mmCIF file of C-alpha atoms in Angstrom:
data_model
loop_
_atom_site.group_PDB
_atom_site.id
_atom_site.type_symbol
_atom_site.label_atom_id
_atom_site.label_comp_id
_atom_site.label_asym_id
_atom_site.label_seq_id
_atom_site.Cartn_x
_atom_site.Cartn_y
_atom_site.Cartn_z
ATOM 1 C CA UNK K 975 -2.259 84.333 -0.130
ATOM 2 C CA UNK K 976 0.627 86.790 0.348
ATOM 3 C CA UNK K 977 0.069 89.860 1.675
ATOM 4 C CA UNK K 978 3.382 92.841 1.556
ATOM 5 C CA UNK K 979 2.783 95.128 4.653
ATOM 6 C CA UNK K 980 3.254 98.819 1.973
ATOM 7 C CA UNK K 981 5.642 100.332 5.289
ATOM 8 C CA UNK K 982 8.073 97.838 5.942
ATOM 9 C CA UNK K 983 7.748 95.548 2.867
ATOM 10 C CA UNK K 984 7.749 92.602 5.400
ATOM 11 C CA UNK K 985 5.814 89.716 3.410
ATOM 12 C CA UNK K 986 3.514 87.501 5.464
ATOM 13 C CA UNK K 987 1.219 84.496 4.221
ATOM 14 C CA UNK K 988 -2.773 84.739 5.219
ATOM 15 C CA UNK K 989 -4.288 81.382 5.284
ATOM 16 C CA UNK K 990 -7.990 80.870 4.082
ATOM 17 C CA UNK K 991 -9.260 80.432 7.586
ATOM 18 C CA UNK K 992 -7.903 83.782 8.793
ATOM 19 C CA UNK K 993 -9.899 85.658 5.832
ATOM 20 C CA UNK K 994 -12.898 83.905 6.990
ATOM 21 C CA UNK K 995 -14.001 83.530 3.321
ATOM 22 C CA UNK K 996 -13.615 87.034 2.406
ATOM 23 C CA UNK K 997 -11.732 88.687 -0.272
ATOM 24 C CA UNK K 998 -10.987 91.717 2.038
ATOM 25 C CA UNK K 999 -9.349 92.236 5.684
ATOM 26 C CA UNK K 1000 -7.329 94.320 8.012
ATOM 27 C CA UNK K 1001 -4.004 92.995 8.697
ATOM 28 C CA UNK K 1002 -1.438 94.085 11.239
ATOM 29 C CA UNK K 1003 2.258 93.738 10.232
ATOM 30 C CA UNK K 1004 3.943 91.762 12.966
ATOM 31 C CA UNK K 1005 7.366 93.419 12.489
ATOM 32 C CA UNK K 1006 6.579 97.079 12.147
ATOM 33 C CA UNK K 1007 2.578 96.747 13.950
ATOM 34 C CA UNK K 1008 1.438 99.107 10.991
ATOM 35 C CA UNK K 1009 -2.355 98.002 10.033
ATOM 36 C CA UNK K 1010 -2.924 98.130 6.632
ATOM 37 C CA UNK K 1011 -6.013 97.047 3.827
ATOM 38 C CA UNK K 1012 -5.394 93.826 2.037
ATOM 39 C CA UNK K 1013 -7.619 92.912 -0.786
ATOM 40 C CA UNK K 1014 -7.504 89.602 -2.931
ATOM 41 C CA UNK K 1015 -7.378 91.718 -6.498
ATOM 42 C CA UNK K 1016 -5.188 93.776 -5.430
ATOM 43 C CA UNK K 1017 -2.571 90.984 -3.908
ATOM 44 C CA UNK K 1018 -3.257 89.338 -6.906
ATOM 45 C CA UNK K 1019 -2.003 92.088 -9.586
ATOM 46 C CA UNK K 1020 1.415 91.295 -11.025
ATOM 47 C CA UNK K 1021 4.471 92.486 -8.603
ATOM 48 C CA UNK K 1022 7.087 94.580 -10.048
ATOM 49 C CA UNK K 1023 9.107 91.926 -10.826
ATOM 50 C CA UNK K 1024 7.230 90.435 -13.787
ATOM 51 C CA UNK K 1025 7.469 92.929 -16.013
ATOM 52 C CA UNK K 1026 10.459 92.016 -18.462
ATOM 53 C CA UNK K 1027 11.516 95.851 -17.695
ATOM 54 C CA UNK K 1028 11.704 96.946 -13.948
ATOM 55 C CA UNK K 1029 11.475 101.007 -14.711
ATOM 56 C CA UNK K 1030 8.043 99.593 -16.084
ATOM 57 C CA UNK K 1031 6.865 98.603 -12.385
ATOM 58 C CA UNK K 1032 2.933 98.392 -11.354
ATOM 59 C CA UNK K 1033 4.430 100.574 -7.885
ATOM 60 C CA UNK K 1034 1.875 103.412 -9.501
ATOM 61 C CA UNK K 1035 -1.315 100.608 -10.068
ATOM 62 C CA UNK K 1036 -0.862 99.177 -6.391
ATOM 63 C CA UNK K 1037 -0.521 102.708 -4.809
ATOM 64 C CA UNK K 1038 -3.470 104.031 -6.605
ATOM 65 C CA UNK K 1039 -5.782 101.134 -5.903
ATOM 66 C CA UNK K 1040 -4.731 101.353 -2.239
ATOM 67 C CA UNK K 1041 -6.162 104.725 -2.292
ATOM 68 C CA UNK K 1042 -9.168 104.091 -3.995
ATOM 69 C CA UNK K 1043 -9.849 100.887 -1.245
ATOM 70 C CA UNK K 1044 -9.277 103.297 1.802
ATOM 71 C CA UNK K 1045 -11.480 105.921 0.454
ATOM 72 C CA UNK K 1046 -14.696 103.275 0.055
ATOM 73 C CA UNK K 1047 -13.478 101.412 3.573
ATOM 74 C CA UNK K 1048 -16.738 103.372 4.316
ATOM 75 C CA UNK K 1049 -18.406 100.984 1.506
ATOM 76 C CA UNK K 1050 -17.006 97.841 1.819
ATOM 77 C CA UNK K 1051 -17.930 94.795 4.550
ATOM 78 C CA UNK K 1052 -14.414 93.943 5.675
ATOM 79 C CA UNK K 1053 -13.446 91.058 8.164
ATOM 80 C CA UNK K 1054 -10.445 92.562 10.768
ATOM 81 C CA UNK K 1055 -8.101 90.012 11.578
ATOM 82 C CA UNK K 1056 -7.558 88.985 14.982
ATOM 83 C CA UNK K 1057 -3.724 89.168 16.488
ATOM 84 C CA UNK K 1058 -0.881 88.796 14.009
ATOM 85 C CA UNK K 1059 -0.512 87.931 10.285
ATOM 86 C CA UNK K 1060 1.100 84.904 9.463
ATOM 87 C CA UNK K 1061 4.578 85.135 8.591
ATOM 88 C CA UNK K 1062 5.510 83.263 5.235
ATOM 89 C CA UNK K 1063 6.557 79.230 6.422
ATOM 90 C CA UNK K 1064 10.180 78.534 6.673
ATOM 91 C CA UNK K 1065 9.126 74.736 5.956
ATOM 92 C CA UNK K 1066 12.887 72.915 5.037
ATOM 93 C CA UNK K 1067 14.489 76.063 5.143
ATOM 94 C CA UNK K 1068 14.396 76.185 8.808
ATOM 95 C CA UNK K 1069 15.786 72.905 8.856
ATOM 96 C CA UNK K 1070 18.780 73.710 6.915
ATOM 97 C CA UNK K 1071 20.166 76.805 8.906
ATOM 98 C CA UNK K 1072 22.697 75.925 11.450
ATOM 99 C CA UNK K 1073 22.121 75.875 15.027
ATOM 100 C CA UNK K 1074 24.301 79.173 15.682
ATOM 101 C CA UNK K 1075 23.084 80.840 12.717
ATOM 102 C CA UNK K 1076 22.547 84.842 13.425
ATOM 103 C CA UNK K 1077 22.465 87.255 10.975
ATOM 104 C CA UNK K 1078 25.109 89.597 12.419
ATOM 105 C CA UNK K 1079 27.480 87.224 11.097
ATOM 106 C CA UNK K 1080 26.781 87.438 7.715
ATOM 107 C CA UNK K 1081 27.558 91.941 7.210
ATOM 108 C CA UNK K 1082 26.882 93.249 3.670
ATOM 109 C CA UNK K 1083 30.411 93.465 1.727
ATOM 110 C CA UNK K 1084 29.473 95.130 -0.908
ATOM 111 C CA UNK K 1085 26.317 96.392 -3.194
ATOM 112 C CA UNK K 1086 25.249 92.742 -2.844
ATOM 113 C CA UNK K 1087 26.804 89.720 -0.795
ATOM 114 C CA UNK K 1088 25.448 86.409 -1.450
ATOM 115 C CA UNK K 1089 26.469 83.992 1.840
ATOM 116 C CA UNK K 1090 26.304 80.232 1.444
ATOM 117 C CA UNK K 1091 24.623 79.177 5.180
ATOM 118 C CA UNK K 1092 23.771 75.755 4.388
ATOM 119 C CA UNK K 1093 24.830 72.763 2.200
ATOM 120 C CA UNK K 1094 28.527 71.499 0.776
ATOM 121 C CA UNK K 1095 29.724 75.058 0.070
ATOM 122 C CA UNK K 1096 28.575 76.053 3.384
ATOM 123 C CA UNK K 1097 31.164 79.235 4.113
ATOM 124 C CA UNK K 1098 31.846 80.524 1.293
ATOM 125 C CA UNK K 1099 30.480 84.155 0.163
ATOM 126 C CA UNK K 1100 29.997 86.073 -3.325
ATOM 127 C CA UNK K 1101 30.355 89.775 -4.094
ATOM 128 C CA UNK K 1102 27.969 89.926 -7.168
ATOM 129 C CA UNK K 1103 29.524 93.201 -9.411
ATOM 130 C CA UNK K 1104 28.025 91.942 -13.139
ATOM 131 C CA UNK K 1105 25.035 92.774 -14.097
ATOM 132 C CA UNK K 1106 24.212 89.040 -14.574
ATOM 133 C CA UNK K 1107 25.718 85.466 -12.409
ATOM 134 C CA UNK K 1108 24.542 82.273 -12.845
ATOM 135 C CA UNK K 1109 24.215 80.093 -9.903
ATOM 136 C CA UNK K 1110 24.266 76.115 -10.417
ATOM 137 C CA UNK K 1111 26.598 73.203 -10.601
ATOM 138 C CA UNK K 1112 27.991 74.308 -14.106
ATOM 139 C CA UNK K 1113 31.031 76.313 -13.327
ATOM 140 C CA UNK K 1114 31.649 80.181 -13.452
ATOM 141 C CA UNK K 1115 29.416 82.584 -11.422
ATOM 142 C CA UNK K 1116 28.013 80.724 -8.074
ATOM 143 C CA UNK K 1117 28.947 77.077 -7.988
ATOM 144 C CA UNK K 1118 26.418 75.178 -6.241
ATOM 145 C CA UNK K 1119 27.922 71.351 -5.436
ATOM 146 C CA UNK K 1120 23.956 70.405 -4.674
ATOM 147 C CA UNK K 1121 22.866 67.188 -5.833
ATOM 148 C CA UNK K 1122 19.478 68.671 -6.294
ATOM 149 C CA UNK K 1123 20.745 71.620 -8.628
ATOM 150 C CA UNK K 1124 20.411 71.978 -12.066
ATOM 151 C CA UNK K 1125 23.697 72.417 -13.742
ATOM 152 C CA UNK K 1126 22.176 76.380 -14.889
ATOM 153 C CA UNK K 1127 19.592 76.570 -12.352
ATOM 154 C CA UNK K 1128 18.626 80.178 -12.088
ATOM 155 C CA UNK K 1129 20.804 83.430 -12.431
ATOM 156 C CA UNK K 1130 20.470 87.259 -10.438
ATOM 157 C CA UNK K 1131 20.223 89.697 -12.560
ATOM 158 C CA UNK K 1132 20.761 93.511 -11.734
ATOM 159 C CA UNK K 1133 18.309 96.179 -13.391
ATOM 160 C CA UNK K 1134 19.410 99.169 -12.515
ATOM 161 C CA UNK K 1135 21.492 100.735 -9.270
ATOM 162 C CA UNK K 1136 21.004 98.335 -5.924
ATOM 163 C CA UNK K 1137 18.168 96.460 -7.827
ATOM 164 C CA UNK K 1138 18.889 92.379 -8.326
ATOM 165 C CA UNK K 1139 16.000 90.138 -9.797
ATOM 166 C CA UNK K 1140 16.189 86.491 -9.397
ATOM 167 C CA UNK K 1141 15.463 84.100 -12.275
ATOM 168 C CA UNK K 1142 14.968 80.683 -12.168
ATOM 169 C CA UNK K 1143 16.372 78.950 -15.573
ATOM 170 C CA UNK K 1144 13.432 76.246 -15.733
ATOM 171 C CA UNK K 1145 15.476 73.984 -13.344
ATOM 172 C CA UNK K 1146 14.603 70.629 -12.145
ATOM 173 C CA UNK K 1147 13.406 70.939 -8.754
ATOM 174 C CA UNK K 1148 12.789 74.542 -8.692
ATOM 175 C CA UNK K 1149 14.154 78.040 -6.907
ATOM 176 C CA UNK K 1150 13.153 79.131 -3.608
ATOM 177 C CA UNK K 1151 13.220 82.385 -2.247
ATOM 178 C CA UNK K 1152 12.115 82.495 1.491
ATOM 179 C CA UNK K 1153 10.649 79.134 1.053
ATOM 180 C CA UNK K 1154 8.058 80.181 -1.955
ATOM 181 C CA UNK K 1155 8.714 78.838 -5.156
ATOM 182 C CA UNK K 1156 9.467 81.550 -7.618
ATOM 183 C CA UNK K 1157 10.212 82.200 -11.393
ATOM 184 C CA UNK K 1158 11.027 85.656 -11.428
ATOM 185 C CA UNK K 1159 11.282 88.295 -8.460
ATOM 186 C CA UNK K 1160 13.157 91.062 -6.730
ATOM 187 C CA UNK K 1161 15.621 90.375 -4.220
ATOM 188 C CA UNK K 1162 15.727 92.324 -0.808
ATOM 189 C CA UNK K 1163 18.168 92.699 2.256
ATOM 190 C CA UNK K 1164 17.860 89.060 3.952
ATOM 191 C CA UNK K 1165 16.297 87.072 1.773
ATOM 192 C CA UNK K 1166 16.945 83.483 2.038
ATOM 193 C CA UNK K 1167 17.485 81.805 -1.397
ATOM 194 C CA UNK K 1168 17.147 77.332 -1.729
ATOM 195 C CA UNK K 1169 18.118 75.910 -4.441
ATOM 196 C CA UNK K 1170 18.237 71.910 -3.211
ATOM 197 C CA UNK K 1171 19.150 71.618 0.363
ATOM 198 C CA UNK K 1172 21.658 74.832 -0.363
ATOM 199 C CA UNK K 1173 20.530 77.984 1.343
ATOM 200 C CA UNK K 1174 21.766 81.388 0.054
ATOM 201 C CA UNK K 1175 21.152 84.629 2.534
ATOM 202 C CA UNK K 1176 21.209 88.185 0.430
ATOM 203 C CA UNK K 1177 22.951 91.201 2.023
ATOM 204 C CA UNK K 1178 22.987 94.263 0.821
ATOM 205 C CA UNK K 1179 24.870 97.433 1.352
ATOM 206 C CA UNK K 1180 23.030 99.924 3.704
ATOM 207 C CA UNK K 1181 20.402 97.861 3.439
ATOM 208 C CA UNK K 1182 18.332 99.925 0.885
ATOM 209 C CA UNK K 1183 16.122 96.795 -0.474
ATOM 210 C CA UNK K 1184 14.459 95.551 2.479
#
């Protein structure tokens, strides 16, 4: 079950044990050590990212349940998790990046810079400016010489100033973005993107999306 810390946006992954059986808990962000309220129906509504127009996001829903859930904390049996949240699992990701990977060598070169850190294009580096690039082994947009990939395997789309969704194009063996498999979402500053045994890193300018 993913839970989005609401200061940092830093995603971590709560297992069943950790919620002990209930649908509610305390978690403490391990990157920012902000506590927040997590609750199952309210992880579960739809993120912003399924709605087929962005400017349409459920930001306003989320906010105003949070609200709601602090004001009957009073009211509610919750279960406080002890030390850290889980972050999400790497799994083959971690795997795939090289030995001397850091991520000071990868800068932001424009509103978005896509870096290829793993596989047979390993090195190479896109500066997405349309508002939509395919990536897969057909040619044009982000070439992807992966075995594994579908020839149109998904595509980013941009919605909007600094905002880039990716889509997966009902590929073969799927689109990965930070090692959870994924249809639709946002993209933010450092994601890591697997399509095959190809990893993708997202940079973007200033850093405004993560």
């Amino acid at each position: 079950m993913e839970a989005r810390c609401p200061k940092c946006a830093a995603v971590f992954f709560l297992t069943e044990d950790e919620l002990q059986g209930s649908s509610v808990a305390f978690v403490k962000c391990a990157d920012c050590g902000d506590t927040f309220f997590f609750d199952r129906a309210f992880a579960e509504l739809p993120d912003d990212s399924s709605s087929d127009d962005p400017s349409e996001s459920s930001s306003d829903v989320r906010e105003t349940i949070q609200r709601e859930l602090m004001l009957r904390l009073d009211q509610t049996q919750v279960t406080e998790l002890k030390g850290r949240a889980v972050e999400r699992p790497i799994g083959p990701a971690d795997s795939l990046l090289p030995d001397s990977f850091s991520i000071d060598a990868y800068p932001p070169r424009g509103e978005l810079t896509v870096y290829v850190v793993s596989g047979p294009d390993r090195g190479l580096y896109y500066q997405i400016t349309g508002d939509t690039v395919l990536l897969g082994r057909s040619k044009g947009g982000i070439v992807i010489h992966d075995p594994e990939a579908s020839r149109q395997h998904a595509q980013l789309e941009r919605h909007g100033r600094g905002r880039f969704f990716l889509r997966d194009l009902r590929s073969t063996n799927g689109t990965y973005l930070n090692e959870a498999q994924v249809q639709y979402s946002e993209l933010r500053d450092r994601d890591l993107l697997r399509i095959g045994k190809t990893l993708l890193l997202t940079r973007f300018a200033g850093s405004g999306r993560g």
